[in-house]
């Protein structure tokens, strides 16, 4: 719901966000169509008619400002980032696996994504918020490690120090 960047004191962020999650409750969502941000980011949209997800995102944004984080100035766009196309200087590969030359232009993914038929809607319920740490390890994709799980609609314990590698995708 919010990219924070470097977090010197995660406990302060968790203390600010925990009551917001407890007050929110589980959120019914539906995975919707595909799209791109620019030429490098592929996303799946999230439909959520109640507005609860946007409300939680806005509340988290406001709660993080006094902690020294910049407030969001773009309109909220509920989505899940599926992939990022890297530039050739970072090891971009063409379809079929052949490497682009350093300094080469990454492929344009927008037309392919927008021309694809939309996926079938997939309903699901978000039951917790996860604070992820991203570890950059060039030339490999970033590794995302769950640091805390905050239940939506409950004041249960916070799971700290989870070192499972939840994803090796180059997405937040």
PDB file of C-alpha atoms in Angstrom:
ATOM      1  CA  UNK A   1       0.000   0.000   0.000  1.00  0.00           C
ATOM      2  CA  UNK A   2       2.995   2.291   0.468  1.00  0.00           C
ATOM      3  CA  UNK A   3       6.634   2.183  -0.558  1.00  0.00           C
ATOM      4  CA  UNK A   4       8.699   3.593   2.294  1.00  0.00           C
ATOM      5  CA  UNK A   5      12.279   3.278   1.070  1.00  0.00           C
ATOM      6  CA  UNK A   6      14.898   3.063   3.821  1.00  0.00           C
ATOM      7  CA  UNK A   7      13.261   2.448   7.225  1.00  0.00           C
ATOM      8  CA  UNK A   8      15.704   3.180  10.065  1.00  0.00           C
ATOM      9  CA  UNK A   9      13.225   2.194  12.802  1.00  0.00           C
ATOM     10  CA  UNK A  10      10.625  -0.380  11.647  1.00  0.00           C
ATOM     11  CA  UNK A  11       9.154  -0.581  15.175  1.00  0.00           C
ATOM     12  CA  UNK A  12       7.943   3.048  14.902  1.00  0.00           C
ATOM     13  CA  UNK A  13       6.267   2.329  11.560  1.00  0.00           C
ATOM     14  CA  UNK A  14       4.625  -0.805  12.950  1.00  0.00           C
ATOM     15  CA  UNK A  15       3.367   1.084  16.016  1.00  0.00           C
ATOM     16  CA  UNK A  16       1.794   3.734  13.759  1.00  0.00           C
ATOM     17  CA  UNK A  17       0.243   1.273  11.297  1.00  0.00           C
ATOM     18  CA  UNK A  18      -0.908  -1.536  13.648  1.00  0.00           C
ATOM     19  CA  UNK A  19      -4.036   0.292  14.959  1.00  0.00           C
ATOM     20  CA  UNK A  20      -5.025   1.273  11.409  1.00  0.00           C
ATOM     21  CA  UNK A  21      -4.912  -2.363  10.328  1.00  0.00           C
ATOM     22  CA  UNK A  22      -6.856  -3.481  13.394  1.00  0.00           C
ATOM     23  CA  UNK A  23      -9.573  -0.941  12.637  1.00  0.00           C
ATOM     24  CA  UNK A  24      -9.762  -1.784   8.922  1.00  0.00           C
ATOM     25  CA  UNK A  25     -10.958  -5.378   8.928  1.00  0.00           C
ATOM     26  CA  UNK A  26     -10.493  -7.875   6.083  1.00  0.00           C
ATOM     27  CA  UNK A  27     -10.943  -6.373   2.609  1.00  0.00           C
ATOM     28  CA  UNK A  28     -12.672  -8.176  -0.268  1.00  0.00           C
ATOM     29  CA  UNK A  29     -10.816  -7.603  -3.535  1.00  0.00           C
ATOM     30  CA  UNK A  30     -10.934  -8.810  -7.104  1.00  0.00           C
ATOM     31  CA  UNK A  31      -7.920  -9.131  -9.360  1.00  0.00           C
ATOM     32  CA  UNK A  32      -8.859  -7.361 -12.563  1.00  0.00           C
ATOM     33  CA  UNK A  33      -7.274  -6.274 -15.842  1.00  0.00           C
ATOM     34  CA  UNK A  34      -3.640  -5.897 -16.795  1.00  0.00           C
ATOM     35  CA  UNK A  35      -1.771  -2.706 -17.558  1.00  0.00           C
ATOM     36  CA  UNK A  36       1.609  -1.007 -17.506  1.00  0.00           C
ATOM     37  CA  UNK A  37       3.241   1.949 -15.813  1.00  0.00           C
ATOM     38  CA  UNK A  38       5.481   3.421 -18.499  1.00  0.00           C
ATOM     39  CA  UNK A  39       7.373   0.874 -20.564  1.00  0.00           C
ATOM     40  CA  UNK A  40       8.841  -1.197 -17.741  1.00  0.00           C
ATOM     41  CA  UNK A  41       6.204  -2.134 -15.128  1.00  0.00           C
ATOM     42  CA  UNK A  42       3.455  -4.706 -15.688  1.00  0.00           C
ATOM     43  CA  UNK A  43       0.582  -4.733 -13.180  1.00  0.00           C
ATOM     44  CA  UNK A  44      -2.743  -6.401 -12.438  1.00  0.00           C
ATOM     45  CA  UNK A  45      -5.468  -4.074 -11.245  1.00  0.00           C
ATOM     46  CA  UNK A  46      -7.443  -4.573  -8.048  1.00  0.00           C
ATOM     47  CA  UNK A  47     -11.163  -3.839  -7.925  1.00  0.00           C
ATOM     48  CA  UNK A  48     -12.499  -2.930  -4.496  1.00  0.00           C
ATOM     49  CA  UNK A  49     -15.866  -1.158  -4.613  1.00  0.00           C
ATOM     50  CA  UNK A  50     -16.150  -0.432  -0.883  1.00  0.00           C
ATOM     51  CA  UNK A  51     -13.186   1.975  -0.870  1.00  0.00           C
ATOM     52  CA  UNK A  52     -11.686   0.306   2.211  1.00  0.00           C
ATOM     53  CA  UNK A  53      -8.346  -0.404   0.534  1.00  0.00           C
ATOM     54  CA  UNK A  54      -7.915   3.199  -0.608  1.00  0.00           C
ATOM     55  CA  UNK A  55      -8.990   4.365   2.856  1.00  0.00           C
ATOM     56  CA  UNK A  56      -6.361   2.172   4.513  1.00  0.00           C
ATOM     57  CA  UNK A  57      -3.675   3.301   2.036  1.00  0.00           C
ATOM     58  CA  UNK A  58      -4.533   6.963   2.705  1.00  0.00           C
ATOM     59  CA  UNK A  59      -4.496   6.425   6.482  1.00  0.00           C
ATOM     60  CA  UNK A  60      -1.103   4.682   6.321  1.00  0.00           C
ATOM     61  CA  UNK A  61       0.265   7.498   4.164  1.00  0.00           C
ATOM     62  CA  UNK A  62      -0.892  10.113   6.706  1.00  0.00           C
ATOM     63  CA  UNK A  63       0.462   8.079   9.656  1.00  0.00           C
ATOM     64  CA  UNK A  64       3.921   7.819   8.066  1.00  0.00           C
ATOM     65  CA  UNK A  65       4.372  11.542   7.392  1.00  0.00           C
ATOM     66  CA  UNK A  66       5.146  12.427  11.063  1.00  0.00           C
ATOM     67  CA  UNK A  67       7.724   9.619  11.012  1.00  0.00           C
ATOM     68  CA  UNK A  68       9.654  11.445   8.284  1.00  0.00           C
ATOM     69  CA  UNK A  69       8.299   9.697   5.191  1.00  0.00           C
ATOM     70  CA  UNK A  70       7.121  11.689   2.181  1.00  0.00           C
ATOM     71  CA  UNK A  71       3.380  11.760   1.593  1.00  0.00           C
ATOM     72  CA  UNK A  72       2.090  10.341  -1.665  1.00  0.00           C
ATOM     73  CA  UNK A  73       1.342  12.966  -4.305  1.00  0.00           C
ATOM     74  CA  UNK A  74      -0.035  10.634  -6.983  1.00  0.00           C
ATOM     75  CA  UNK A  75      -3.610   9.346  -7.007  1.00  0.00           C
ATOM     76  CA  UNK A  76      -3.971   5.900  -5.453  1.00  0.00           C
ATOM     77  CA  UNK A  77      -4.019   3.083  -8.011  1.00  0.00           C
ATOM     78  CA  UNK A  78      -4.825  -0.303  -6.453  1.00  0.00           C
ATOM     79  CA  UNK A  79      -2.641  -2.873  -8.208  1.00  0.00           C
ATOM     80  CA  UNK A  80      -0.229  -5.739  -7.795  1.00  0.00           C
ATOM     81  CA  UNK A  81       3.088  -5.311  -9.601  1.00  0.00           C
ATOM     82  CA  UNK A  82       3.712  -8.487 -11.579  1.00  0.00           C
ATOM     83  CA  UNK A  83       7.021  -7.704 -13.286  1.00  0.00           C
ATOM     84  CA  UNK A  84       9.566  -5.041 -14.092  1.00  0.00           C
ATOM     85  CA  UNK A  85      11.525  -4.997 -17.333  1.00  0.00           C
ATOM     86  CA  UNK A  86      15.112  -4.147 -16.570  1.00  0.00           C
ATOM     87  CA  UNK A  87      17.308  -1.971 -18.721  1.00  0.00           C
ATOM     88  CA  UNK A  88      20.042  -3.704 -20.694  1.00  0.00           C
ATOM     89  CA  UNK A  89      22.728  -2.407 -18.356  1.00  0.00           C
ATOM     90  CA  UNK A  90      21.150  -4.562 -15.639  1.00  0.00           C
ATOM     91  CA  UNK A  91      20.802  -7.801 -17.593  1.00  0.00           C
ATOM     92  CA  UNK A  92      17.572  -7.504 -19.576  1.00  0.00           C
ATOM     93  CA  UNK A  93      16.764 -10.591 -21.633  1.00  0.00           C
ATOM     94  CA  UNK A  94      14.731 -10.822 -24.803  1.00  0.00           C
ATOM     95  CA  UNK A  95      11.980 -13.387 -25.212  1.00  0.00           C
ATOM     96  CA  UNK A  96      13.781 -16.680 -25.705  1.00  0.00           C
ATOM     97  CA  UNK A  97      16.521 -15.737 -23.260  1.00  0.00           C
ATOM     98  CA  UNK A  98      19.063 -13.914 -25.430  1.00  0.00           C
ATOM     99  CA  UNK A  99      20.711 -11.018 -23.622  1.00  0.00           C
ATOM    100  CA  UNK A 100      20.481  -7.456 -24.908  1.00  0.00           C
ATOM    101  CA  UNK A 101      23.769  -5.634 -25.383  1.00  0.00           C
ATOM    102  CA  UNK A 102      24.722  -3.211 -22.628  1.00  0.00           C
ATOM    103  CA  UNK A 103      23.051   0.092 -23.317  1.00  0.00           C
ATOM    104  CA  UNK A 104      20.425  -1.584 -25.521  1.00  0.00           C
ATOM    105  CA  UNK A 105      16.793  -0.582 -25.280  1.00  0.00           C
ATOM    106  CA  UNK A 106      14.513  -2.858 -23.227  1.00  0.00           C
ATOM    107  CA  UNK A 107      11.505  -4.266 -25.039  1.00  0.00           C
ATOM    108  CA  UNK A 108       8.304  -2.204 -25.135  1.00  0.00           C
ATOM    109  CA  UNK A 109       5.827  -4.242 -23.069  1.00  0.00           C
ATOM    110  CA  UNK A 110       2.822  -1.901 -23.114  1.00  0.00           C
ATOM    111  CA  UNK A 111       1.335  -2.895 -26.489  1.00  0.00           C
ATOM    112  CA  UNK A 112       1.685  -6.609 -25.728  1.00  0.00           C
ATOM    113  CA  UNK A 113       0.078  -6.293 -22.300  1.00  0.00           C
ATOM    114  CA  UNK A 114      -2.779  -4.070 -23.390  1.00  0.00           C
ATOM    115  CA  UNK A 115      -3.499  -6.281 -26.445  1.00  0.00           C
ATOM    116  CA  UNK A 116      -3.749  -9.415 -24.299  1.00  0.00           C
ATOM    117  CA  UNK A 117      -7.232 -10.579 -23.358  1.00  0.00           C
ATOM    118  CA  UNK A 118      -8.078  -9.607 -19.775  1.00  0.00           C
ATOM    119  CA  UNK A 119      -7.695 -12.371 -17.209  1.00  0.00           C
ATOM    120  CA  UNK A 120     -10.806 -13.785 -15.579  1.00  0.00           C
ATOM    121  CA  UNK A 121     -11.654 -11.813 -12.416  1.00  0.00           C
ATOM    122  CA  UNK A 122     -10.204 -13.505  -9.349  1.00  0.00           C
ATOM    123  CA  UNK A 123     -11.876 -12.639  -6.031  1.00  0.00           C
ATOM    124  CA  UNK A 124      -9.925 -12.916  -2.771  1.00  0.00           C
ATOM    125  CA  UNK A 125      -9.885 -11.443   0.719  1.00  0.00           C
ATOM    126  CA  UNK A 126      -6.909  -9.536   2.123  1.00  0.00           C
ATOM    127  CA  UNK A 127      -6.629 -10.540   5.781  1.00  0.00           C
ATOM    128  CA  UNK A 128      -3.318  -8.959   6.742  1.00  0.00           C
ATOM    129  CA  UNK A 129      -0.824  -6.295   5.789  1.00  0.00           C
ATOM    130  CA  UNK A 130       2.780  -7.395   5.342  1.00  0.00           C
ATOM    131  CA  UNK A 131       5.791  -5.164   5.882  1.00  0.00           C
ATOM    132  CA  UNK A 132       8.457  -6.292   3.407  1.00  0.00           C
ATOM    133  CA  UNK A 133      12.153  -5.549   3.377  1.00  0.00           C
ATOM    134  CA  UNK A 134      13.691  -5.510  -0.080  1.00  0.00           C
ATOM    135  CA  UNK A 135      17.310  -6.545  -0.425  1.00  0.00           C
ATOM    136  CA  UNK A 136      18.974  -5.485  -3.612  1.00  0.00           C
ATOM    137  CA  UNK A 137      21.535  -7.923  -4.944  1.00  0.00           C
ATOM    138  CA  UNK A 138      22.590  -6.850  -8.442  1.00  0.00           C
ATOM    139  CA  UNK A 139      22.748  -8.368 -10.943  1.00  0.00           C
ATOM    140  CA  UNK A 140      19.992 -10.581  -9.529  1.00  0.00           C
ATOM    141  CA  UNK A 141      16.424  -9.430  -8.923  1.00  0.00           C
ATOM    142  CA  UNK A 142      15.626  -7.980  -5.511  1.00  0.00           C
ATOM    143  CA  UNK A 143      14.718 -10.379  -2.710  1.00  0.00           C
ATOM    144  CA  UNK A 144      11.644  -9.520  -0.630  1.00  0.00           C
ATOM    145  CA  UNK A 145      11.519 -10.697   2.978  1.00  0.00           C
ATOM    146  CA  UNK A 146       8.409 -10.461   5.143  1.00  0.00           C
ATOM    147  CA  UNK A 147       9.357  -8.617   8.336  1.00  0.00           C
ATOM    148  CA  UNK A 148       5.922  -8.337   9.956  1.00  0.00           C
ATOM    149  CA  UNK A 149       2.337  -9.451   9.384  1.00  0.00           C
ATOM    150  CA  UNK A 150      -0.363  -7.152  10.740  1.00  0.00           C
ATOM    151  CA  UNK A 151      -3.836  -8.726  10.806  1.00  0.00           C
ATOM    152  CA  UNK A 152      -6.649  -6.641   9.334  1.00  0.00           C
ATOM    153  CA  UNK A 153      -9.426  -6.364  11.894  1.00  0.00           C
ATOM    154  CA  UNK A 154      -7.535  -7.867  14.819  1.00  0.00           C
ATOM    155  CA  UNK A 155      -4.972  -6.824  17.382  1.00  0.00           C
ATOM    156  CA  UNK A 156      -3.076 -10.128  17.251  1.00  0.00           C
ATOM    157  CA  UNK A 157       0.680 -10.516  17.667  1.00  0.00           C
ATOM    158  CA  UNK A 158       3.130  -9.149  15.136  1.00  0.00           C
ATOM    159  CA  UNK A 159       5.291 -11.763  13.440  1.00  0.00           C
ATOM    160  CA  UNK A 160       8.791 -10.214  13.427  1.00  0.00           C
ATOM    161  CA  UNK A 161      11.924 -11.529  11.836  1.00  0.00           C
ATOM    162  CA  UNK A 162      10.372 -13.832   9.237  1.00  0.00           C
ATOM    163  CA  UNK A 163      13.319 -14.578   6.989  1.00  0.00           C
ATOM    164  CA  UNK A 164      11.493 -16.592   4.324  1.00  0.00           C
ATOM    165  CA  UNK A 165      12.196 -15.377   0.832  1.00  0.00           C
ATOM    166  CA  UNK A 166       8.642 -14.594  -0.223  1.00  0.00           C
ATOM    167  CA  UNK A 167       9.559 -13.534  -3.730  1.00  0.00           C
ATOM    168  CA  UNK A 168      12.505 -13.244  -6.036  1.00  0.00           C
ATOM    169  CA  UNK A 169      10.563 -11.148  -8.520  1.00  0.00           C
ATOM    170  CA  UNK A 170      11.859  -7.688  -9.241  1.00  0.00           C
ATOM    171  CA  UNK A 171       8.763  -6.088  -7.689  1.00  0.00           C
ATOM    172  CA  UNK A 172       7.897  -4.554  -4.341  1.00  0.00           C
TER     173      UNK A 172
END
